Coordinates of C-alpha atoms and ligand atoms in Angstrom, one line a residue:
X37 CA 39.8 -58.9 87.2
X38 CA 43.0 -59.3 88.9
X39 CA 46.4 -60.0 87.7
X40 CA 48.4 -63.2 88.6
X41 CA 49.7 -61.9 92.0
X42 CA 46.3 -60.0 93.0
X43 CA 48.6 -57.1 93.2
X44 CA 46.7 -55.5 91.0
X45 CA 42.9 -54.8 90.1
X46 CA 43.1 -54.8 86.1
X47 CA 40.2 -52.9 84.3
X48 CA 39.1 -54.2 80.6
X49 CA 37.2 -51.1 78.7
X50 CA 33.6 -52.4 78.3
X51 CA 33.0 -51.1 75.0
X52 CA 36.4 -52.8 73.7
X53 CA 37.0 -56.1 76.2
X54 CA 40.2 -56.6 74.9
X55 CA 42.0 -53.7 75.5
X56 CA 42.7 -52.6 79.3
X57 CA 41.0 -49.2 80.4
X58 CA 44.0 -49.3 83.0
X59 CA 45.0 -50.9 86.4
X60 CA 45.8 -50.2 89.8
X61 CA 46.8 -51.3 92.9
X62 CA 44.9 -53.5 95.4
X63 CA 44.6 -52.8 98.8
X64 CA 45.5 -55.8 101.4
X65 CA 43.8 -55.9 104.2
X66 CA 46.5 -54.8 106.3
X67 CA 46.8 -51.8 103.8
X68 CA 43.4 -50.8 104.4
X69 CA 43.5 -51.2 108.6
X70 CA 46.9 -49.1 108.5
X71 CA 45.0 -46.5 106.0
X72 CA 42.0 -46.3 109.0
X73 CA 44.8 -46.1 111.8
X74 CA 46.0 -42.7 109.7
X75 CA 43.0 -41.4 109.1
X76 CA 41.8 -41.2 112.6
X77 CA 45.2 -40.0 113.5
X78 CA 44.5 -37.0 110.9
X79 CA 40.3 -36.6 112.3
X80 CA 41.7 -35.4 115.6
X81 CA 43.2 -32.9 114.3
X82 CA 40.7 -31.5 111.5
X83 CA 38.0 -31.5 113.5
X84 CA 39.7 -29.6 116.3
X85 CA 40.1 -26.7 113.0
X86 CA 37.5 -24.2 113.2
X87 CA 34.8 -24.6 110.5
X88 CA 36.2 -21.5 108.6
X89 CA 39.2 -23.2 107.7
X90 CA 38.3 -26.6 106.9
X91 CA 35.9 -24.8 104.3
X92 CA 38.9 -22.6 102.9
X93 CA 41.1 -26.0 102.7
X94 CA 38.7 -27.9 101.0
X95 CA 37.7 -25.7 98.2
X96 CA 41.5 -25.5 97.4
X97 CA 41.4 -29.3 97.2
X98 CA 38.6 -29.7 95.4
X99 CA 39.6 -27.0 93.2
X100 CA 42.7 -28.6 92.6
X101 CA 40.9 -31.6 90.5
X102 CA 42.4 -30.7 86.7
X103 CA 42.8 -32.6 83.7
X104 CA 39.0 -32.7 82.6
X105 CA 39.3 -34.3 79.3
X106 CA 41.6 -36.9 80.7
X107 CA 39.7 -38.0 83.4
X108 CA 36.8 -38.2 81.2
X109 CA 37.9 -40.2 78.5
X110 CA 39.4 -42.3 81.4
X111 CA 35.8 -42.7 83.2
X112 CA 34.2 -43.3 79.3
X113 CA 37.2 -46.2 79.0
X114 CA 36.4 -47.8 81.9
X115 CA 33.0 -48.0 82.6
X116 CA 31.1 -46.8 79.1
X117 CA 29.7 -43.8 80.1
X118 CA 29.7 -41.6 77.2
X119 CA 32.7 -39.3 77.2
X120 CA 30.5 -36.2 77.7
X121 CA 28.5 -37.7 80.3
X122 CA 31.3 -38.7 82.5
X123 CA 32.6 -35.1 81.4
X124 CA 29.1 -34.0 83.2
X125 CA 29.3 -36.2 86.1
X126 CA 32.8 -34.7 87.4
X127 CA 31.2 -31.1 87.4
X128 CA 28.5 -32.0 88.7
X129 CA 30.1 -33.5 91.7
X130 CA 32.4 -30.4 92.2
X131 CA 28.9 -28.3 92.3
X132 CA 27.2 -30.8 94.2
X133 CA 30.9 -29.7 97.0
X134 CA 30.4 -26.2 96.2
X135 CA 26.5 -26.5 96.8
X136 CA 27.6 -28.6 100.5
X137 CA 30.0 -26.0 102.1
X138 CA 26.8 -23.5 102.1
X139 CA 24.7 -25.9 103.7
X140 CA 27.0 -26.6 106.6
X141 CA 28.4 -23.0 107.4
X142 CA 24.4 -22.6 108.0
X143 CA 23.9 -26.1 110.0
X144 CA 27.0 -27.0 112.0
X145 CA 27.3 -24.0 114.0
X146 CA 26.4 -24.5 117.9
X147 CA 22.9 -24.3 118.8
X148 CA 22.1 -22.7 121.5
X149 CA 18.6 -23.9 123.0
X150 CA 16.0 -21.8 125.2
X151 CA 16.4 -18.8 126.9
X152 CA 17.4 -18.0 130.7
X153 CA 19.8 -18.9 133.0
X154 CA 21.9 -21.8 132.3
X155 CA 23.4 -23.1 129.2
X156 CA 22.0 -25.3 126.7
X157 CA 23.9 -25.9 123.4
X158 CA 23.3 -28.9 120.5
X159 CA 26.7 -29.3 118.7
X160 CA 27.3 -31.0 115.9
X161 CA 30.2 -34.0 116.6
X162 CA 31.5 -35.5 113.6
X163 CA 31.6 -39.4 113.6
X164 CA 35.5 -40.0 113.4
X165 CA 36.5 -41.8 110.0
X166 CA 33.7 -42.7 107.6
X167 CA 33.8 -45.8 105.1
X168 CA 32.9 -44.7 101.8
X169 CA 31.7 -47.7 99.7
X170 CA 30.7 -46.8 96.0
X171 CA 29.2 -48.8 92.9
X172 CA 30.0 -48.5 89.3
X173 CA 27.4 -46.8 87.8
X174 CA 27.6 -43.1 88.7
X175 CA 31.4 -43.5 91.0
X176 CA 32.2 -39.7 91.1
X177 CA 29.2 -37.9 92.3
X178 CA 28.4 -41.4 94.6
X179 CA 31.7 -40.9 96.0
X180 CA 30.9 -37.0 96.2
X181 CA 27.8 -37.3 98.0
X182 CA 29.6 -38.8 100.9
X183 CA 33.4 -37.3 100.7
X184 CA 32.1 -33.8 101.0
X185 CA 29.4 -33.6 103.6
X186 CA 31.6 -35.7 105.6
X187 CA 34.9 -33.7 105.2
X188 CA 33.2 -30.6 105.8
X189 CA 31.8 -32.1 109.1
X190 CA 34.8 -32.7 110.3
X191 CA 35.5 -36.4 109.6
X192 CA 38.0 -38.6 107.7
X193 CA 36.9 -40.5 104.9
X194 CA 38.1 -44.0 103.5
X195 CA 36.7 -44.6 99.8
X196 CA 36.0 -47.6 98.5
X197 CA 35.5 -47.6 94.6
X198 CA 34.0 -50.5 92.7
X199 CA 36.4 -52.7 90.9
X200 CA 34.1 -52.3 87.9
X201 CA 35.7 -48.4 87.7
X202 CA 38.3 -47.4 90.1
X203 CA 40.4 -45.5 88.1
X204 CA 39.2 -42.1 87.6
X205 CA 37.3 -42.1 91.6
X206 CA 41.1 -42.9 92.6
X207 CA 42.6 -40.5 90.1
X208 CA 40.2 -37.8 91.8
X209 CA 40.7 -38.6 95.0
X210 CA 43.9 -38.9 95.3
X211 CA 44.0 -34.8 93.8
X212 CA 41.7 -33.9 96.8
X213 CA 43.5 -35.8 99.3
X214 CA 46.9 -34.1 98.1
X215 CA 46.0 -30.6 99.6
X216 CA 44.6 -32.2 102.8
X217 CA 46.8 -33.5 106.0
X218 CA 48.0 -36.5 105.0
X219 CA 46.1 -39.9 105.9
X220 CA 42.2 -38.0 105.8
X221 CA 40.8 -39.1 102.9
X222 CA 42.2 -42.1 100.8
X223 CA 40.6 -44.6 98.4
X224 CA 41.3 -48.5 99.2
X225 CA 40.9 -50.4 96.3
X226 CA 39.5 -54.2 96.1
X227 CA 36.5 -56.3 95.9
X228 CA 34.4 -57.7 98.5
X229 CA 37.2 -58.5 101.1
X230 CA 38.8 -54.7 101.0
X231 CA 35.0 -53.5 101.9
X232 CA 34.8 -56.2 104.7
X233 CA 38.2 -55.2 106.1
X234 CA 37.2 -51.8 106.0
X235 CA 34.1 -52.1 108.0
X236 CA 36.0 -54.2 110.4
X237 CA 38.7 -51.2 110.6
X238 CA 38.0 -50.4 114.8
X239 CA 38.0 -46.8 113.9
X240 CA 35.5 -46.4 111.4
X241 CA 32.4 -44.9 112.8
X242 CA 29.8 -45.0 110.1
X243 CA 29.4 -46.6 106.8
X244 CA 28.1 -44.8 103.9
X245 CA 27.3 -47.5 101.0
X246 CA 25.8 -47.1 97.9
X247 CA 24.9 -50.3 95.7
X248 CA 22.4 -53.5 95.4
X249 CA 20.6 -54.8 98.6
X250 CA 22.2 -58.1 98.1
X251 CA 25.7 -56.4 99.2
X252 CA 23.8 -53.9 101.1
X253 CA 22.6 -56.6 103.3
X254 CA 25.8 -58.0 104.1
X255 CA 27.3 -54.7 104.8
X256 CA 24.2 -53.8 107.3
X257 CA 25.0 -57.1 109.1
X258 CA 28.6 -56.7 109.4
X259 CA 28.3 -52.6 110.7
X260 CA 25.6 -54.0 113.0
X261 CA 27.8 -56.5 114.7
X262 CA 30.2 -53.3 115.6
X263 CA 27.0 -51.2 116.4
X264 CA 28.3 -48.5 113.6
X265 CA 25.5 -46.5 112.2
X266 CA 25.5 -46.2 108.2
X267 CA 23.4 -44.7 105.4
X268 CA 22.5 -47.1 103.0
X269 CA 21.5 -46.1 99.3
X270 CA 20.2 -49.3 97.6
X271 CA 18.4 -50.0 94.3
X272 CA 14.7 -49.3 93.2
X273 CA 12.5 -50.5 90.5
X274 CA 10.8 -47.0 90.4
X275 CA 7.2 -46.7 88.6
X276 CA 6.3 -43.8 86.5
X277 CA 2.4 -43.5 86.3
X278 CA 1.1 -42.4 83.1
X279 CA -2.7 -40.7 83.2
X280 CA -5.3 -40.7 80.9
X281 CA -5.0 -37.0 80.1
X282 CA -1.3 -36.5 79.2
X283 CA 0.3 -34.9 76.2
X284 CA 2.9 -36.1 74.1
X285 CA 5.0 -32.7 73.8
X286 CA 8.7 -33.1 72.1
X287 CA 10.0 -32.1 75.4
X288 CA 8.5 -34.2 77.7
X289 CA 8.4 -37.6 75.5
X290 CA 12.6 -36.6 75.5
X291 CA 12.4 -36.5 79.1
X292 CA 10.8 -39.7 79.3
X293 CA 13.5 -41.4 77.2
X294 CA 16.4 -40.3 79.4
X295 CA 13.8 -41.1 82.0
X296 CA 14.8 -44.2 81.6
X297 CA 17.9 -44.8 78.8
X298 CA 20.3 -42.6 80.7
X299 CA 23.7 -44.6 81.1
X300 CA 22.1 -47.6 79.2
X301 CA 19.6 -47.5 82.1
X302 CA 22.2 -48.1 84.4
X303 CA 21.1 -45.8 86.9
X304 CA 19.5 -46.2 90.3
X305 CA 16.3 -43.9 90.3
X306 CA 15.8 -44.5 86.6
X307 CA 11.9 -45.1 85.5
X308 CA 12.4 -48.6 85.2
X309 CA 8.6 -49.6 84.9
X310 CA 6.5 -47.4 82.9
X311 CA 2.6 -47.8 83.7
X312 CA 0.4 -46.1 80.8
X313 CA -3.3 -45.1 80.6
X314 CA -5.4 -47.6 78.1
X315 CA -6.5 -44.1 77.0
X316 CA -3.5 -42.8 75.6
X317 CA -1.4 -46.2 75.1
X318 CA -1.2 -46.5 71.1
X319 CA -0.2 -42.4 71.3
X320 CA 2.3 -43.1 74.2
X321 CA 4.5 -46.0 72.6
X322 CA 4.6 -44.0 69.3
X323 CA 5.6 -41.0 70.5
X324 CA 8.6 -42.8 72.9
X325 CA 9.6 -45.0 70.1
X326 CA 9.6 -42.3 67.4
X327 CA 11.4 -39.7 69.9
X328 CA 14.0 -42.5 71.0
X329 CA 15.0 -43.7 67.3
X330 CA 15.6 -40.1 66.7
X331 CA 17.4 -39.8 70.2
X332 CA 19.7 -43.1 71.0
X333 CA 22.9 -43.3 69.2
X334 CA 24.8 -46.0 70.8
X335 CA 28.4 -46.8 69.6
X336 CA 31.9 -46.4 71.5
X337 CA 31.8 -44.0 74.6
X338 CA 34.9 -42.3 73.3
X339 CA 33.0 -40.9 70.2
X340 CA 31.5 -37.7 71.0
X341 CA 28.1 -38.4 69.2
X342 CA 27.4 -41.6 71.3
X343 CA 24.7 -41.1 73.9
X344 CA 24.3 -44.7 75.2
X345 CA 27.2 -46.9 75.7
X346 CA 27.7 -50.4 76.9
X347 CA 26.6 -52.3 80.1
X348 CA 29.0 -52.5 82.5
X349 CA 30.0 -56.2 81.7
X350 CA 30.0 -59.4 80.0
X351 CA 27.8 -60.9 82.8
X352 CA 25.3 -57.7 82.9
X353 CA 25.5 -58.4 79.1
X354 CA 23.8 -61.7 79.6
X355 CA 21.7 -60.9 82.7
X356 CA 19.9 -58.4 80.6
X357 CA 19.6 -61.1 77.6
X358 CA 18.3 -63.3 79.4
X359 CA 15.5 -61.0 81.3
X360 CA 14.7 -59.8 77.7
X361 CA 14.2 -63.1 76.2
X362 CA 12.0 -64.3 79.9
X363 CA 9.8 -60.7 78.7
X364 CA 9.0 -62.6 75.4
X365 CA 8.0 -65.9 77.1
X366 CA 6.0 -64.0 79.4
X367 CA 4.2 -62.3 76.3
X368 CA 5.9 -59.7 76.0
X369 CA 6.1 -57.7 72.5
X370 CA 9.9 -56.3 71.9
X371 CA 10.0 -53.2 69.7
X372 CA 13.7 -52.0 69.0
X373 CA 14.9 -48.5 69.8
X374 CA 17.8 -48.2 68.0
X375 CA 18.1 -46.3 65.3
X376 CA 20.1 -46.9 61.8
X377 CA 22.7 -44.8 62.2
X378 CA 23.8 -46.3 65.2
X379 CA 27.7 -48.3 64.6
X380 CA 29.0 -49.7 67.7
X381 CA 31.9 -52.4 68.1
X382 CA 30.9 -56.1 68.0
X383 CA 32.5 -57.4 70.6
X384 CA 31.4 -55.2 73.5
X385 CA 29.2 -55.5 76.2
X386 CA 26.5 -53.5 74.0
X387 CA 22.4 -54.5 74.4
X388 CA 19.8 -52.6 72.4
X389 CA 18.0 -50.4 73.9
X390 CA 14.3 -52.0 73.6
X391 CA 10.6 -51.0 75.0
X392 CA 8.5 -54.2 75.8
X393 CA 4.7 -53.8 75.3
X394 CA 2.3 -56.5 76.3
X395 CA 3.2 -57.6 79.6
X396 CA 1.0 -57.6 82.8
X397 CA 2.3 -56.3 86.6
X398 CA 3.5 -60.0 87.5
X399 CA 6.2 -60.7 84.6
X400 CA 10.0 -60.7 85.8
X401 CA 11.1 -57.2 83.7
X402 CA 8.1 -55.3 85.6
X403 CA 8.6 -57.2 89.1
X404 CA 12.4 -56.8 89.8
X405 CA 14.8 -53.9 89.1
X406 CA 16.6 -54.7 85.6
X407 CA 19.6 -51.9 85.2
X408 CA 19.6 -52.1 82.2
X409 CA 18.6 -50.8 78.7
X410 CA 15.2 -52.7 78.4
X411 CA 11.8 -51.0 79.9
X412 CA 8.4 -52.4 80.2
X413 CA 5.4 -50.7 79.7
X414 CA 2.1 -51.6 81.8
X415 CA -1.2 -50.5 80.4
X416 CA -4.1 -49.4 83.1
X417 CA -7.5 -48.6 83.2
X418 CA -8.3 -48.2 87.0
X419 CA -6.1 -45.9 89.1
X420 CA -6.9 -48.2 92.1
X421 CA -5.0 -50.8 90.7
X422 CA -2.0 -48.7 89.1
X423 CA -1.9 -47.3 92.5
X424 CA -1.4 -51.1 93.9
X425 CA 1.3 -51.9 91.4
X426 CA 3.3 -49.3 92.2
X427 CA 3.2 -49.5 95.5
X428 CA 4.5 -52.5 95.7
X429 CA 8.3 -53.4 95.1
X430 CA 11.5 -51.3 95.4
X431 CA 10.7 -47.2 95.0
X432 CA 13.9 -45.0 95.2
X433 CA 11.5 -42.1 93.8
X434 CA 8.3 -42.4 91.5
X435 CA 6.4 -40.0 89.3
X436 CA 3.7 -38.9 87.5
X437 CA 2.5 -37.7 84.6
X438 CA -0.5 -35.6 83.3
X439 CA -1.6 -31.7 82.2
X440 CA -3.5 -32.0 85.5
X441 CA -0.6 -31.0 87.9
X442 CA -2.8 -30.7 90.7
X443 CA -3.9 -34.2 90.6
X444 CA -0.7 -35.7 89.6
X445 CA 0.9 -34.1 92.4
X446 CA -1.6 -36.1 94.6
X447 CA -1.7 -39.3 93.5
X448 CA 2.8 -38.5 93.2
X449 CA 2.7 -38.0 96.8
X450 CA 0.6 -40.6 97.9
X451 CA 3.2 -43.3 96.4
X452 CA 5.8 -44.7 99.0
X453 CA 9.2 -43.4 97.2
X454 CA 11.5 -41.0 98.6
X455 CA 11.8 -39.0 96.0
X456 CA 7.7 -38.1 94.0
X457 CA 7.9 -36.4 91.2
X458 CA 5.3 -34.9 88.6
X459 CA 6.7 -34.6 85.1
X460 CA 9.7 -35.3 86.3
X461 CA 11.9 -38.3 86.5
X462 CA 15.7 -39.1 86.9
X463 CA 17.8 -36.3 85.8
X464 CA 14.7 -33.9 85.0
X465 CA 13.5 -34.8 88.5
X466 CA 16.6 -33.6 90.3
X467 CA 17.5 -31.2 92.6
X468 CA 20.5 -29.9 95.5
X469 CA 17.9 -28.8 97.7
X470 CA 16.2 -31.9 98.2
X471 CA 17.0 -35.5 99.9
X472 CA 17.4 -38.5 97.9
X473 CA 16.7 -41.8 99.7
X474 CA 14.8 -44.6 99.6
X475 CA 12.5 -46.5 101.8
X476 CA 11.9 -50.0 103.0
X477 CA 13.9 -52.2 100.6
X478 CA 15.4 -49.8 98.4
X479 CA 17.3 -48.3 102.0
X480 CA 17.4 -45.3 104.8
X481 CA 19.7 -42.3 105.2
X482 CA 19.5 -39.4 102.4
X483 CA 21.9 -37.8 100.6
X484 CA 21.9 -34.0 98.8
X485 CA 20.1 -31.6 100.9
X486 CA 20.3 -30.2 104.2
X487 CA 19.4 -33.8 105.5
X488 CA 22.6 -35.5 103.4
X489 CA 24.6 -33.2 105.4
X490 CA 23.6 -34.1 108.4
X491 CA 24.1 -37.4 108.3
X492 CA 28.2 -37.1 109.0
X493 CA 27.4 -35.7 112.5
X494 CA 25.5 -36.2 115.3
X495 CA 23.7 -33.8 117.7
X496 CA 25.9 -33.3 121.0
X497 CA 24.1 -32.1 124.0
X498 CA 26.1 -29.6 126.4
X499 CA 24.4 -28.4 129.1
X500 CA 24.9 -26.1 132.5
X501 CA 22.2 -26.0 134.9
X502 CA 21.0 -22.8 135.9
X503 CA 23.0 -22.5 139.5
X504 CA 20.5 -22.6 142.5
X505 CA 18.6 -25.2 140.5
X506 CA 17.7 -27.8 142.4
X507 CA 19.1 -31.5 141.5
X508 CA 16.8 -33.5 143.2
X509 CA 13.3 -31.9 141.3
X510 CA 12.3 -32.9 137.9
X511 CA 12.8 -30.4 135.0
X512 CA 10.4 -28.5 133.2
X513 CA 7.4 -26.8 134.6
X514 CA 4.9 -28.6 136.6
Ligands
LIG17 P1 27.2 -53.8 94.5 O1 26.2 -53.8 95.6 O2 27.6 -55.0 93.8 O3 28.6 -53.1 95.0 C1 28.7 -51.9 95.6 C2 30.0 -51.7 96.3 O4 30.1 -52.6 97.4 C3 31.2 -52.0 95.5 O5 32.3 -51.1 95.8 C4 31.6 -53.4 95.9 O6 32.9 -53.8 95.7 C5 31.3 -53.4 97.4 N1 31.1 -54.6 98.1 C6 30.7 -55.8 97.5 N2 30.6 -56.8 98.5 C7 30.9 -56.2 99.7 C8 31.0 -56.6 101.1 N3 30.7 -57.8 101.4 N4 31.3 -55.7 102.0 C9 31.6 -54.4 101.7 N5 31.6 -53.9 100.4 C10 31.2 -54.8 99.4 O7 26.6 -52.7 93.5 P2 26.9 -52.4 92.0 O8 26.7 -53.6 91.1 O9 28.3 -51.8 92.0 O10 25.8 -51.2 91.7 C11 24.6 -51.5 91.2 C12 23.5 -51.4 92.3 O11 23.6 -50.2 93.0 C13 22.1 -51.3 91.7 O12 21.2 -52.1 92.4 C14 21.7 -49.9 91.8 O13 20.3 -49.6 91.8 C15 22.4 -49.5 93.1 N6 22.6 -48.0 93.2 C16 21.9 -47.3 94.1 C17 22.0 -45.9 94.2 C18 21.3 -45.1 95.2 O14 21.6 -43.9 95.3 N7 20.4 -45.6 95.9 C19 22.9 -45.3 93.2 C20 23.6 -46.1 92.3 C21 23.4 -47.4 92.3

């Protein structure tokens, strides 16, 4: 939403439409080519810093973001994550900072290659200035993943937050970006047009973008065009696989529910299709529905006992709705999650959290990627055909579950996701050390991980012949 002028980006609090979570000011166009223009002014200059003090400078700057509870309740306000969540996500990102500066003091040093006369050396060459553009859903740590790696590489970085939640991503920021030379890293604010002017900025040298393959499409097209390279971290409709010999501990039936019902399912490698043995089905859906009724407390995001908030907006709202009510056409059976003690305001962007039962591979909530707090489950009999399923469509990671690890783990890494995991999924699943990505439609590039660093440089050859080597022969031995 904007205001009359489009001066400014104005953000209504999900859980309360009525009242503003806050506003702030829209970039022009011209703002965000003159914001480009000063970063790569400032670039030359950082990256000509030795790595020792770019890592000194940056822990000051990101050790300068203060004000916890206030950037929380803002984050809560204006996207619905519950306060404590949000609370969660800013320290995880600072870790997720901490966790990147060891990675590159061990990876961006020189290389030098093979032994004997001459010189050969692999550097690492930052990019120049790097468009950061961020969805919704998780902004922080999205905005993290990408500000950090890159800074530390030697790069400037231009964020671009979603106008669904600015606020606190800009709040944060701009804290960082105060103990930095002036003009390195900045968020431009906007829509659509502010991400297609900053793509279009001549000095940005890779795009990092994080969101839905609809926009992720458009923004592959337009870098192509300028032949910039760019990471792109898309959606997935990931499967979790269910065998015939799994156990319905208290632990893992909570993991499962978070699994999926994490940030009202609002969350990119959520298990958003849930494929369960005939064997154990009745067992399965009893223990998840017991375990979430006990779980779920949905209400305002500001109250400290809510665990599941809102959906980002009134059109999400009806998205979902409607994908629910197509799940019932297609013979679907809806059993309700929410418990009784759950008391959230009317008029908010709220949906139920629900499990669907009944529906085969081929209806719409099992096909496409809902984002939302509604999750089908699949019953199987042959692992042939469970194997099929979820293999096809959208995988940002998978996973598998069964007291056989050894077999789990085979059949989890067998399935085309970037991310396999066995008992595991979402936040359970998670880890520094490794690279999150997709592959084919749900994108390329990683983040986290030695390989999420190295995406904000590229390998620089130097190299000085041996002298007396002769120019004319071919190298290498013969
Ligand atoms: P979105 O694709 O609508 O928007 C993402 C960002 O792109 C926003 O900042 C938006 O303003 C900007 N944008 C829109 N049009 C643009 C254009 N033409 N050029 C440049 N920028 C443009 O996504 P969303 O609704 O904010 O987020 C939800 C989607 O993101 C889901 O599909 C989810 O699965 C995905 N997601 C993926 C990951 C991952 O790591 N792979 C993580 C979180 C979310």
């Amino acid at each position: 939403m904007a205001d009359a002028q489009g001066k400014w980006l104005l953000r209504e609090n999900p859980a309360r439409p009525d009242e503003l979570a806050g506003r702030i000011r829209r970039d022009s166009p011209a703002d965000v080519l003159a914001a480009a223009s000063a970063a790569a002014a400032a670039q030359r200059e950082w990256a000509a810093l030795d790595f020792e003090t770019r890592a000194d400078t940056l822990r000051m700057a990101f050790g300068a973001v203060e004000g916890m509870d206030a950037l929380a309740r803002t984050m809560a306000s204006e996207m619905g994550k519950p306060v404590g969540e949000c609370a969660g996500e800013i320290r995880f990102a600072l870790a997720f900072a901490a966790d990147m500066e060891g990675r590159a003091r061990r990876l961006l040093a020189d290389d030098v290659r093979g032994e004997g006369p001459g010189r050969r050396v692999v550097r690492r060459a930052p990019y120049g200035v790097i468009a950061a553009i961020v969805p919704w859903n998780a902004p922080i740590i999205l905005a993290m993943t990408k500000i950090a790696p890159a800074l530390l590489s030697g790069n400037a970085v231009l964020v671009k937050p979603s106008p669904f939640a600015p606020l606190t991503l800009s709040a944060i920021v701009a804290m960082i970006a105060a103990h930095l030379p002036p003009g390195l890293l900045r968020a431009v604010n906007g829509g659509a047009e502010t991400g297609e002017a900053l793509i279009g900025a001549p000095e940005v040298a890779k795009v990092a973008f994080t969101g839905g393959g609809t926009v992720g499409r458009a923004v592959l097209e337009q870098a192509s065009r300028r032949f910039i390279p760019s990471v792109m971290e898309l959606g997935g409709n990931d499967p979790l696989i269910v065998l015939e010999d799994f156990e319905p501990t208290t632990a893992r039936m909570e993991a499962l529910v978070w699994a999926s019902f994490l940030n009202a399912g609002q969350v990119c490698m959520a298990a958003k299709r849930l494929y369960v043995h005939e064997a154990v089905a009745d067992r399965f859906v009893d223990a998840y529905v017991e375990t979430a009724r006990r779980l779920l407390h949905m209400g305002d995001p500001l109250d400290p006992r809510t665990n599941i908030g809102p959906v980002i907006s009134a059109q999400a709202q009806g998205r979902i709705s409607r994908v629910a009510a197509q799940a019932r056409c297609d013979g679907g059976m809806v059993v309700p999650l929410l418990n009784d003690f759950s008391d959230y305001p009317e008029q908010g962007y709220f949906v139920a959290p629900q499990l669907v039962t009944g529906l085969t591979d081929d209806a719409e909530l099992v096909r496409d990627e809902q984002f939302g707090p509604i999750v089908p489950v699949v019953t199987w009999r042959d692992e042939a055909d469970v194997h099929r399923w979820a293999a096809t469509g959208d995988c940002l990671s998978a996973s598998v579950w069964s007291s056989d690890a050894e077999r789990a783990w085979d059949l989890a890494a067998s399935l085309p996701a970037g991310l396999c995991l066995v008992n595991a999924h979402n936040r359970s699943g998670f880890s520094f050390d490794l690279p999150f990505g997709g592959s084919g439609p749900s994108g390329f590039g990683r983040e986290y991980g030695d390989e999420g660093l190295l995406e904000y440089s590229m390998p620089k050859a130097l190299h000085q012949p041996a002298t007396g080597s002769v120019a004319s022969a071919y190298p290498g031995k013969s």
